Amino acid sequence: MTDAVLDALREIRLPYALYEMDIHRHVMEALQTSGIPFLHEAKLSKGCRIDYLAGSVGIEIKKGKPNEKRLMAQLMRYLDSDALESIIVVGWHSVRIPPVINGKRAEQVALSQLWGVSLP
Amino acid sequence: MNKPHDLPPYLRIDGAQADGEQTYGTLSYNRRSNCWVIKADPNVTELCKRLFPGTVSHRRGEARFTAHRRLIADMNWLMMRYPLIIAERDQKRWAEALEQAREYVRKRQAALRTPARIKPDQASFLGTLTAFQEEGLAFLLRTDRCLLADEMGLGKTVQTLALLSHLKAYPAIVIAPAHLISNWESEINRFVQKAGGEPLTVHAIKGLKPYTLPQADIYLMHYLLLRGWKQYLADAGIETVIFDEIQELRHSGTEKYSAASLLADQGGRVIGLSGTPIYNRGAEIWNVVNILDFHFLGNYESFTREWCYGYGNQIVAKPELLGDYLRREGIMLRRTKQDVLYDLPPKRRLVMTIESNHAIYQKLMEPIAEKLDQLRSDGELSGSKRSVLKMEIEQGERQATGIAKAPFVAQFVRALLEGGEKVLLFAHHHQVMDRYQKDLHSFSPAFITGRETQKQKETSLERFMSGKTDLCCISLRSASGLNLQQATCVVFGELDWSPAVHSQAEDRAHRMGQKDSILCYYLVSKGGSDQDMQDALGLKVSQFTALMGDQVKSQDEILQESQYAQRYVEQLVRRLLDDRMNME
């Protein structure tokens, strides 16, 4: 499931994310286009909501470059939940996260990097 | 049926005062600042400033328009609504300026009726053009000031030479990067002659200090000399101005830019050539277009306000609309290889994560860490010192990243060379190049890095193209315009901040005449500056793609390309390992 969600998210070509809601809109469209059911603002535990939950894959949206420590703490909190088997951080910029957190898979999709490094 | 007018209504009649009509102020010419000055009722000058953001003057009741045919037409239109009295001494000048503006519009209207394809003049052009190049020639003939933005390797030079031979509008001047001057000279000799069969006279301008130019049909000059010749060239009676690799003028505010702008003002026909007219943010296109056609996109402030995310912002909000506008108005033509070269073998890319020596990286970062501490702790640093420090930190980290992965890059290139590939290896820092030279010296690499003389560069080119060496190491920013079709693989040992520079580098090998597919490997490390650079590159690719109207690759296509390149490397390594084992 994680790979299917990753494939869907990697289809996004967002010209530039001025607001976080731009990323939200594109993520929803990408999941819908790929026929992946999802919940928006899914509650994982008390006071713990993740932006999207597609099956057992959590998706957290970040617009800017988040503080690494705070992001890690947030991801660990989310991954404590049994509802998640993996998590994907989607942002305009890349973030540095380890491939495995709490024994669960952690991935990132940097939307800027989906455009590539050279002209088409 | 009435014959259609050859002029739009705002130019058909003279907007100046008619007898007995109410007037609102005066119009006069200011010689010193080369502009027309309207002194009128505040409601008129206020309207001028609102309608024409290029209008200068902070004085109440005064508006100044730079004397340019585009603005003359605007003023005439304004004067149809608010007639002005033209100062007696300037009446003749106004009439002439208005006639020039009319002539310009007439020519543009007529140009729209030219055929879609034109064959070059066989008496003076010695080559042949493909169908899309004939379309390019028709486009260049159609408009006096334009940007031919064909992707690299589609023959922009040859289309321009066909234009010169067709028009014979000499003297012409070609402004090009220094390393392309000799290429222009040989291409002119190869493709263009006088109608009687005599060769054209070509003079390459040397030095910053102006001298009396010998008579010639075509002058060649590199961009760095422009500032020295600023005033001289502006009065030299040049008919045609060609700016090759016009992205050199993507920043304004330099002497080079100002000299180019003066030269363009006096040239009858001005052509910009570049497959990558912008390198970074979309707003760079304003600087390029403003050289070709003054205020075509308004002034810079109004451009950023209307097209970008606000005053002074450089990210174009809807780049696809801006690209459409430039194409629709006939100021830009762009074709990609995918559009026109159906049988050109493909170019395949792979961004590959490779190892990097963490200990070396840490060591090289020690002095950078000190600078970072200084930046963080010293609150009294002046703005300029902070900028310098930031730049040194960025450069330092980038260089440390390049050096730390250099041994692994060399190892990768070694495998390609041993597998029989002909490789172009790109990097940015001299220190990184030095590592490659040390690690790969057994392959006698050729170097084009900015440290060589022109002659040494030509020797390097010749060595690679004649097969005397299979490896050519090139600085990322020294690549534009070189023809290196012998290469089969392009490897990036370091990244550049601009995707256009990468594209320029790839297309040294991926050009018309290329027989095999090209594999392009971007070797990035997980640590260091590579991740941040990839983030920045993505934004720039998105701006460029939409502005130029290029087709975006789907994730599937990207995946297929990278899988092919990945498979190729795996097979190669397997084969080499087998060979070694067999030898043992």
XYZ file of C-alpha atoms in Angstrom:
704
model
C 0.000 0.000 0.000
C 2.826 2.426 0.869
C 4.321 2.038 -2.607
C 0.957 2.648 -4.281
C 0.489 5.838 -2.253
C 4.056 6.919 -3.038
C 3.469 6.336 -6.773
C 0.311 8.432 -6.623
C 2.042 11.267 -4.777
C 5.011 11.246 -7.140
C 2.649 12.109 -10.007
C 2.077 15.555 -8.477
C 3.553 18.458 -10.427
C 2.839 21.507 -8.338
C 4.410 24.609 -9.947
C 5.068 26.345 -6.649
C 3.492 25.975 -3.226
C 2.631 29.418 -1.962
C 0.302 28.052 0.738
C -0.014 24.713 2.532
C -3.550 24.387 1.171
C -2.078 24.178 -2.362
C -0.248 21.021 -1.328
C -3.370 19.640 0.359
C -5.416 20.134 -2.797
C -2.852 18.360 -4.974
C -2.436 15.478 -2.529
C -6.188 14.886 -2.421
C -6.427 15.047 -6.215
C -3.515 12.608 -6.612
C -5.073 10.076 -4.227
C -8.494 10.426 -5.860
C -7.027 10.029 -9.368
C -5.274 6.834 -8.315
C -8.456 5.527 -6.701
C -6.909 5.337 -3.231
C -9.478 5.859 -0.463
C -8.362 8.184 2.320
C -9.507 10.093 5.373
C -8.703 13.761 5.859
C -7.628 14.940 9.355
C -7.769 11.383 10.671
C -7.714 10.969 14.436
C -5.015 8.530 15.571
C -5.378 9.041 19.316
C -6.476 11.764 21.685
C -5.080 15.086 20.459
C -3.244 13.369 17.613
C -4.541 13.953 14.098
C -2.697 13.204 10.893
C -3.398 15.140 7.683
C -4.374 12.071 5.641
C -4.778 8.393 6.306
C -4.854 6.080 3.292
C -5.419 2.565 4.640
C -2.581 2.182 7.115
C -0.388 4.827 5.446
C -0.235 8.208 7.139
C 0.496 11.339 5.115
C 1.757 14.482 6.824
C 1.979 17.726 4.858
C 4.703 20.300 5.517
C 4.917 23.510 3.545
C 8.202 24.985 4.680
C 11.354 23.384 6.003
C 10.308 22.071 9.419
C 12.520 21.905 12.487
C 14.008 18.414 12.289
C 13.727 17.594 16.007
C 10.135 18.722 16.222
C 9.238 16.826 13.075
C 10.841 13.635 14.398
C 8.924 13.955 17.669
C 5.700 14.437 15.742
C 6.338 11.440 13.477
C 7.207 9.234 16.454
C 3.977 10.269 18.140
C 1.982 9.379 15.035
C 3.792 6.087 14.521
C 3.000 5.034 18.089
C -0.515 4.482 16.812
C -1.445 0.969 15.688
C -3.442 2.499 12.846
C -0.200 3.359 11.020
C 2.176 0.941 9.342
C 4.124 3.634 7.565
C 4.253 7.386 7.175
C 5.001 9.728 4.268
C 6.009 13.345 4.761
C 4.995 15.463 1.778
C 6.451 18.945 1.423
C 7.796 21.393 -1.115
C 11.325 20.925 0.321
C 13.135 17.730 1.216
C 13.400 16.803 4.895
C 15.968 14.613 6.618
C 14.243 11.666 8.238
C 15.535 8.139 8.823
C 14.046 5.366 6.645
C 12.642 3.583 9.713
C 11.049 5.230 12.764
C 9.664 3.184 15.673
C 10.279 0.104 13.529
C 7.933 1.434 10.845
C 8.695 2.672 7.347
C 9.132 6.436 6.898
C 9.308 8.076 3.482
C 9.294 11.579 2.125
C 8.143 13.172 -1.097
C 9.803 16.509 -1.879
C 7.448 18.046 -4.438
C 10.124 20.385 -5.781
C 12.393 17.431 -6.588
C 9.679 15.736 -8.653
C 10.395 18.313 -11.362
C 13.898 16.874 -11.740
C 17.292 18.521 -11.915
C 17.360 19.415 -15.587
C 15.005 20.807 -18.204
C 12.716 18.186 -19.773
C -15.554 46.079 -49.671
C -13.331 48.603 -47.897
C -9.603 47.983 -47.997
C -8.397 47.126 -44.480
C -6.223 49.740 -42.822
C -2.538 48.971 -42.512
C -2.447 50.774 -39.157
C -4.473 50.483 -35.948
C -6.727 53.501 -35.143
C -4.395 54.973 -32.510
C -1.702 55.481 -35.150
C -3.875 56.484 -38.106
C -4.220 60.075 -37.071
C -1.824 62.403 -35.395
C -2.774 62.842 -31.770
C -1.346 66.367 -31.649
C -3.474 69.481 -31.269
C -5.903 70.398 -34.034
C -6.979 73.998 -34.603
C -9.440 75.322 -32.081
C -9.410 72.139 -30.022
C -9.036 72.251 -26.272
C -5.495 71.378 -25.162
C -4.357 70.037 -21.824
C -0.647 70.866 -21.776
C 2.592 70.636 -23.763
C 4.865 68.001 -25.175
C 8.592 68.613 -25.619
C 11.753 66.588 -26.123
C 14.559 66.465 -23.560
C 17.812 65.813 -25.384
C 19.902 65.038 -22.297
C 17.737 62.253 -21.010
C 16.426 61.182 -24.447
C 12.819 61.366 -23.410
C 9.580 63.145 -24.231
C 8.188 65.323 -21.479
C 4.499 66.000 -20.973
C 3.699 69.016 -18.833
C -0.021 69.050 -18.382
C -2.968 69.264 -16.042
C -2.389 66.953 -13.074
C -5.340 64.767 -14.077
C -3.562 64.023 -17.391
C -0.110 63.377 -15.906
C -1.635 61.299 -13.114
C -3.410 59.238 -15.763
C -0.098 58.835 -17.654
C 1.607 57.490 -14.549
C -1.225 55.083 -13.863
C -1.633 53.853 -17.430
C 2.043 53.670 -18.318
C 4.079 52.446 -15.363
C 7.266 53.073 -17.358
C 6.579 56.788 -17.096
C 9.140 58.524 -14.932
C 9.126 61.840 -13.047
C 8.044 62.444 -9.530
C 7.196 66.061 -10.286
C 3.626 67.137 -10.096
C 2.149 67.902 -13.506
C 5.000 66.231 -15.416
C 5.361 62.813 -17.037
C 8.427 61.610 -18.952
C 8.388 58.904 -21.619
C 11.638 57.362 -22.897
C 11.910 58.119 -26.631
C 11.078 54.670 -27.964
C 8.738 53.750 -30.781
C 6.588 51.567 -28.503
C 6.016 54.498 -26.149
C 5.571 56.998 -29.012
C 2.543 54.987 -30.105
C 1.195 55.039 -26.532
C 1.660 58.805 -26.348
C -0.081 59.356 -29.651
C -3.025 57.332 -28.393
C -3.102 59.412 -25.195
C -3.022 62.645 -27.193
C -6.086 61.610 -29.143
C -7.996 61.913 -25.891
C -5.980 64.781 -24.348
C -4.476 66.901 -27.151
C -1.177 68.585 -26.282
C 0.699 71.464 -27.871
C 3.975 70.179 -29.273
C 6.874 72.578 -28.688
C 7.714 74.264 -31.978
C 11.361 73.182 -31.969
C 10.347 69.546 -31.502
C 7.543 69.287 -34.043
C 9.749 67.824 -36.777
C 11.275 65.311 -34.342
C 7.810 64.253 -33.174
C 6.610 63.780 -36.746
C 9.647 61.623 -37.505
C 9.268 59.601 -34.328
C 5.606 59.010 -35.073
C 6.406 57.924 -38.608
C 8.995 55.460 -37.271
C 6.408 54.037 -34.891
C 3.968 53.692 -37.784
C 6.585 52.081 -39.985
C 7.344 49.565 -37.229
C 3.687 48.610 -36.917
C 3.267 48.434 -40.710
C 6.216 46.051 -40.911
C 4.802 43.894 -38.152
C 1.423 43.727 -39.884
C 3.077 42.814 -43.180
C 5.227 40.245 -41.422
C 2.150 38.398 -40.239
C 1.379 37.714 -43.890
C 4.764 36.102 -44.694
C 4.729 32.393 -45.509
C 5.258 29.848 -42.767
C 8.384 28.446 -44.408
C 11.071 30.181 -46.407
C 13.944 28.614 -48.321
C 17.298 30.306 -47.831
C 18.868 32.352 -50.601
C 20.832 29.745 -52.556
C 23.229 32.311 -54.049
C 24.607 33.332 -50.694
C 23.774 30.477 -48.331
C 25.862 27.364 -48.744
C 23.944 24.922 -46.588
C 20.514 23.350 -46.573
C 17.851 23.794 -43.948
C 15.467 21.168 -42.637
C 11.730 21.920 -42.757
C 11.588 23.182 -39.167
C 14.656 25.339 -39.776
C 12.905 26.901 -42.794
C 10.025 27.717 -40.446
C 12.586 29.240 -38.110
C 13.930 31.375 -40.956
C 10.404 32.587 -41.764
C 9.914 33.480 -38.104
C 13.181 35.425 -37.987
C 12.206 37.318 -41.145
C 8.746 38.025 -39.805
C 9.802 40.066 -36.827
C 12.617 42.539 -36.346
C 13.162 41.782 -32.697
C 12.762 38.296 -31.445
C 14.075 35.402 -29.445
C 14.851 32.104 -31.153
C 14.689 29.757 -28.185
C 15.027 26.377 -29.907
C 16.377 23.664 -27.672
C 20.126 23.184 -27.863
C 21.368 21.280 -30.871
C 18.601 22.267 -33.316
C 20.774 24.643 -35.329
C 20.030 28.152 -34.089
C 23.352 29.336 -35.526
C 22.617 27.992 -38.999
C 19.104 29.511 -39.025
C 20.583 32.867 -38.070
C 23.208 32.630 -40.803
C 20.457 31.818 -43.308
C 18.713 34.993 -42.151
C 21.863 37.094 -42.581
C 22.417 35.728 -46.083
C 18.763 36.404 -46.938
C 18.636 39.982 -45.679
C 22.210 41.013 -46.348
C 21.662 43.615 -43.639
C 25.352 44.245 -42.994
C 27.258 45.226 -41.010
C 26.029 42.785 -38.442
C 27.478 42.080 -35.051
C 27.367 38.806 -33.160
C 27.841 39.050 -29.409
C 28.661 35.627 -28.002
C 30.431 34.021 -25.041
C 34.217 34.096 -25.506
C 34.584 30.382 -26.186
C 32.127 30.516 -29.101
C 33.757 33.293 -31.108
C 35.974 30.992 -33.169
C 33.018 28.677 -33.764
C 31.002 31.585 -35.183
C 33.916 32.526 -37.406
C 34.166 29.052 -38.887
C 30.385 28.672 -39.261
C 30.162 32.001 -41.126
C 32.910 30.885 -43.517
C 31.195 27.557 -43.977
C 27.645 28.756 -44.632
C 27.556 32.341 -45.901
C 29.096 34.134 -48.845
C 28.384 37.241 -50.886
C 25.985 36.832 -53.797
C 28.974 36.878 -56.184
C 30.646 33.993 -54.377
C 33.213 36.035 -52.423
C 33.580 35.251 -48.746
C 32.203 37.686 -46.196
C 34.675 39.778 -44.273
C 34.625 38.976 -40.595
C 36.385 40.897 -37.855
C 36.651 39.617 -34.286
C 36.835 42.638 -31.995
C 39.680 42.402 -29.513
C 40.315 44.140 -26.202
C 38.305 46.505 -24.058
C 39.786 49.652 -25.582
C 37.911 50.823 -28.687
C 39.881 51.314 -31.925
C 38.779 52.272 -35.419
C 37.014 49.193 -36.684
C 38.114 47.893 -40.077
C 35.337 47.591 -42.618
C 33.668 44.198 -42.275
C 30.369 42.500 -43.014
C 30.181 40.787 -39.667
C 31.820 41.767 -36.393
C 32.244 39.258 -33.610
C 32.605 40.241 -29.992
C 32.369 38.472 -26.685
C 30.118 39.697 -23.906
C 32.883 40.765 -21.561
C 34.117 43.340 -24.071
C 30.753 45.043 -24.417
C 31.296 47.467 -21.550
C 34.505 48.862 -23.098
C 32.797 49.467 -26.441
C 29.553 50.791 -24.993
C 29.562 54.268 -26.538
C 31.497 53.376 -29.685
C 29.187 50.611 -30.839
C 26.062 52.614 -30.118
C 27.047 54.942 -32.987
C 28.722 52.438 -35.294
C 25.792 52.067 -37.699
C 25.276 48.355 -37.036
C 22.259 47.041 -38.953
C 21.783 43.652 -37.328
C 22.593 42.677 -33.775
C 22.698 39.047 -32.702
C 23.024 38.092 -29.049
C 24.052 34.451 -28.941
C 23.371 32.693 -25.620
C 21.348 35.731 -24.603
C 20.912 34.317 -21.100
C 24.185 36.192 -20.514
C 21.905 39.231 -20.272
C 19.436 37.757 -17.803
C 20.592 40.171 -15.089
C 20.238 43.917 -15.497
C 22.174 46.570 -13.613
C 25.564 45.644 -15.084
C 27.738 47.583 -17.524
C 27.425 44.620 -19.885
C 23.634 44.855 -19.781
C 23.609 48.591 -20.220
C 25.978 48.398 -23.218
C 23.874 45.643 -24.779
C 20.765 47.712 -24.298
C 22.323 50.754 -26.049
C 23.510 48.564 -28.904
C 20.087 46.953 -29.261
C 18.422 50.367 -29.330
C 20.265 51.422 -32.434
C 20.256 48.102 -34.309
C 17.463 47.746 -36.857
C 17.107 44.047 -36.282
C 17.921 42.430 -32.970
C 17.874 38.693 -32.456
C 18.443 36.755 -29.283
C 19.477 33.106 -29.416
C 19.268 30.699 -26.535
C 17.857 27.295 -25.736
C 17.825 28.331 -22.094
C 16.995 32.051 -21.928
C 16.384 31.851 -18.199
C 18.590 30.037 -15.716
C 16.775 30.539 -12.446
C 13.599 32.449 -11.655
C 10.999 33.234 -14.325
C 11.424 36.996 -13.941
C 14.792 36.769 -15.700
C 12.827 36.669 -18.955
C 11.953 40.354 -18.432
C 15.628 41.337 -18.694
C 16.107 39.250 -21.828
C 12.969 40.509 -23.563
C 13.647 44.105 -22.578
C 16.931 43.996 -24.497
C 15.133 42.743 -27.588
C 12.074 44.958 -27.384
C 12.108 47.800 -24.889
C 9.157 47.732 -22.480
C 7.492 44.871 -24.299
C 6.663 43.508 -20.844
C 6.259 46.953 -19.255
C 8.794 48.157 -16.739
C 10.297 45.745 -14.225
C 8.198 46.876 -11.269
C 4.906 46.582 -13.094
C 6.042 43.250 -14.571
C 6.743 41.760 -11.141
C 3.487 43.167 -9.803
C 1.352 41.773 -12.623
C 3.132 38.567 -13.573
C 4.943 37.533 -10.383
C 3.889 37.171 -6.774
C 4.172 40.920 -6.098
C 6.586 43.865 -6.336
C 10.168 42.696 -6.708
C 9.246 38.994 -6.501
C 10.957 36.866 -9.149
C 8.718 33.824 -9.304
C 6.281 34.069 -12.202
C 2.864 33.070 -10.861
C 1.471 31.750 -14.139
C 4.517 31.045 -16.293
C 2.483 29.167 -18.914
C 0.424 32.338 -19.578
C 3.553 34.441 -19.950
C 5.047 31.891 -22.345
C 1.813 31.871 -24.388
C 1.866 35.656 -24.555
C 5.457 35.778 -25.826
C 4.732 33.172 -28.499
C 1.404 34.705 -29.508
C 2.977 38.135 -29.940
C 5.604 36.569 -32.168
C 8.526 37.553 -29.996
C 9.595 34.004 -29.149
C 9.837 30.750 -31.045
C 10.782 27.519 -29.330
C 10.925 23.998 -30.660
C 12.225 21.025 -28.723
C 13.986 17.995 -30.137
C 10.945 15.957 -29.222
C 8.854 18.286 -31.447
C 11.010 18.125 -34.554
C 13.688 15.433 -34.463
C 11.703 12.244 -34.555
C 14.683 9.982 -35.134
C 17.125 11.512 -32.657
C 18.051 8.799 -30.160
C 16.688 9.540 -26.703
C 18.434 11.090 -23.734
C 17.992 9.154 -20.515
C 18.570 10.543 -17.066
C 19.216 9.041 -13.700
C 19.701 10.875 -10.415
C 21.827 8.387 -8.504
C 22.750 8.541 -4.850
C 26.395 7.643 -4.350
C 28.700 7.306 -1.408
C 30.564 10.227 0.022
C 33.501 10.324 2.403
C 31.951 11.672 5.579
C 35.305 12.200 7.345
C 36.630 14.349 4.498
C 33.363 16.283 4.424
C 33.497 16.956 8.167
C 37.115 18.086 7.948
C 36.407 20.446 5.081
C 33.411 21.818 6.932
C 35.423 22.837 10.018
C 36.328 26.316 8.733
C 32.766 26.667 7.437
C 31.425 25.894 10.920
C 33.501 28.784 12.272
C 31.927 31.083 9.726
C 28.488 29.827 10.679
C 29.221 30.582 14.347
C 30.383 34.058 13.399
C 27.204 34.638 11.434
C 25.072 33.412 14.318
C 26.826 35.192 17.166
C 28.007 38.496 15.731
C 24.903 40.656 15.666
C 26.894 43.721 14.657
C 28.015 42.392 11.293
C 27.094 44.752 8.464
C 24.653 43.602 5.810
C 27.326 43.259 3.150
C 29.620 41.257 5.447
C 26.755 38.928 6.277
C 26.074 38.417 2.552
C 29.741 37.659 1.893
C 29.813 35.200 4.799
C 26.649 33.484 3.593
C 28.116 33.166 0.112
C 31.353 31.699 1.484
C 29.381 29.215 3.572
C 27.325 28.141 0.564
C 30.408 27.828 -1.651
C 32.327 26.018 1.079
C 29.632 23.458 1.699
C 29.153 22.878 -1.992
C 32.865 22.373 -2.511
C 33.116 20.048 0.507
C 30.228 17.996 -0.901
C 31.971 17.759 -4.294
C 35.343 16.792 -2.849
C 33.873 14.242 -0.431
C 32.168 12.341 -3.223
C 34.940 12.861 -5.837
C 36.630 9.441 -5.285
C 33.285 7.694 -5.794
C 32.494 9.774 -8.856
C 35.914 8.869 -10.279
C 35.242 5.215 -9.552
C 31.918 5.404 -11.385
C 33.467 7.162 -14.385
C 36.318 4.652 -14.434
C 33.757 1.829 -14.777
C 32.088 3.623 -17.698
C 35.410 4.241 -19.453
C 36.524 0.654 -18.976
C 33.212 -0.388 -20.481
C 34.101 1.534 -23.658
C 31.994 4.644 -23.088
C 33.022 8.139 -24.108
C 32.329 10.341 -21.135
C 31.805 14.040 -20.468
C 32.384 14.651 -16.761
C 31.017 17.904 -15.381
C 31.920 19.614 -12.112
C 32.090 23.127 -10.735
C 35.109 23.524 -8.466
C 38.721 23.461 -9.619
C 39.643 21.481 -6.487
C 37.115 18.826 -7.485
C 38.534 18.775 -11.016
C 41.996 18.299 -9.505
C 40.761 15.175 -7.690
C 39.361 13.790 -10.930
C 42.646 14.527 -12.687
C 44.536 12.629 -9.983
C 42.189 9.639 -9.896
C 41.610 9.347 -13.641
C 44.985 10.401 -15.048
C 45.518 6.963 -16.640
C 42.767 7.876 -19.149
C 44.626 11.075 -20.191
C 41.519 13.223 -19.803
C 41.010 16.449 -21.731
C 40.037 19.513 -19.674
C 37.886 22.554 -20.416
C 37.616 24.237 -17.057
C 38.185 27.947 -17.448
C 41.867 27.620 -16.488
C 43.026 26.859 -20.025
C 43.891 29.287 -22.808
C 41.612 29.389 -25.842
C 44.171 27.329 -27.767
C 44.369 24.689 -25.023
C 40.568 24.464 -24.975
C 40.509 23.913 -28.720
C 43.154 21.205 -28.356
C 41.057 19.523 -25.646
C 38.017 19.607 -27.911
C 39.973 18.169 -30.797
C 41.463 15.375 -28.635
C 38.033 14.275 -27.504
C 36.311 14.592 -30.861
C 39.071 12.724 -32.713
C 39.021 9.867 -30.195
C 42.474 10.517 -28.713
C 40.842 10.433 -25.299
C 37.504 9.074 -24.101
C 37.151 11.470 -21.182
C 36.590 15.196 -21.239
C 36.237 17.018 -17.905
C 34.328 20.273 -18.286
C 33.321 23.043 -15.920
C 29.555 23.253 -15.658
C 29.435 26.857 -16.794
C 31.942 26.497 -19.625
C 29.769 24.163 -21.632
C 27.353 26.341 -23.590
C 27.700 26.135 -27.335
C 30.293 23.327 -27.530
C 29.679 20.424 -29.922
C 30.778 17.127 -28.413
C 28.584 14.577 -30.193
C 31.223 11.869 -29.735
C 30.142 11.424 -26.122
C 27.907 8.533 -25.111
C 27.583 9.322 -21.393
C 27.326 12.555 -19.471
C 28.181 12.443 -15.774
C 27.572 15.215 -13.266
C 29.995 14.957 -10.367
C 28.627 18.173 -8.898
C 25.315 19.950 -9.311
C 24.788 23.483 -10.540
C 22.136 25.799 -9.103
C 20.503 26.102 -12.514
C 18.707 23.282 -14.381
C 19.431 25.159 -17.606
C 23.156 24.701 -17.007
C 22.572 20.940 -16.661
C 20.549 20.934 -19.831
C 23.220 22.908 -21.681
C 25.769 20.367 -20.496
C 23.704 17.332 -21.528
C 23.096 18.833 -24.920
C 26.776 19.106 -25.735
C 26.358 15.450 -26.605
C 22.660 15.267 -27.429
C 22.531 17.126 -30.739
C 21.577 16.672 -34.367
C 23.936 14.079 -35.755
C 23.942 12.006 -32.578
C 23.666 8.298 -33.431
C 23.240 6.567 -30.059
C 21.146 7.338 -27.030
C 22.798 9.446 -24.360
C 22.907 8.410 -20.736
C 23.063 11.241 -18.209
C 24.013 10.426 -14.633
C 23.578 12.923 -11.818
C 25.623 11.633 -8.905
C 24.305 13.101 -5.675
C 25.146 12.395 -2.068
C 22.684 12.199 0.791
C 24.654 14.615 2.930
C 26.011 18.060 2.134
C 24.427 20.533 -0.197
C 23.010 18.187 -2.824
C 19.530 17.782 -1.305
C 18.990 21.528 -0.918
C 20.244 22.105 -4.420
C 17.820 19.529 -5.797
C 14.968 21.361 -4.021
C 15.974 24.661 -5.609
C 16.440 23.070 -9.027
C 12.894 21.699 -8.956
C 11.325 25.139 -8.604
C 13.433 26.455 -11.464
C 12.506 23.528 -13.730
C 8.821 24.192 -13.045
C 9.207 27.901 -13.943
C 11.150 27.199 -17.123
C 8.936 24.374 -18.350
C 5.727 26.339 -18.064
C 7.205 29.547 -19.487
C 8.759 27.902 -22.525
C 5.756 25.628 -23.091
C 7.833 22.452 -22.879
C 6.162 19.139 -22.303
C 6.420 17.867 -18.742
C 7.491 14.253 -18.372
C 5.153 11.942 -16.527
C 6.358 9.930 -13.568
C 6.135 6.809 -15.746
C 8.472 8.271 -18.376
C 10.917 9.419 -15.699
C 10.830 5.972 -14.151
C 11.397 4.226 -17.473
C 14.332 6.477 -18.300
C 15.967 6.046 -14.945
C 15.392 2.294 -14.935
C 17.114 2.028 -18.309
C 20.104 4.035 -17.072
C 20.198 2.055 -13.825
C 20.052 -1.291 -15.643
C 22.823 -0.194 -17.936
C 25.154 0.592 -15.025
C 24.345 -2.686 -13.291
C 25.052 -4.676 -16.468
C 28.256 -2.779 -17.025
C 29.541 -3.397 -13.521
C 28.586 -7.085 -13.751
C 30.425 -7.431 -17.054
C 33.553 -5.738 -15.724
C 33.541 -7.889 -12.618
C 33.195 -11.024 -14.779
C 36.099 -9.863 -16.970
C 38.288 -9.340 -13.909
C 37.404 -12.739 -12.491
C 38.155 -14.405 -15.840
C 41.549 -12.687 -15.959
C 42.365 -13.911 -12.465
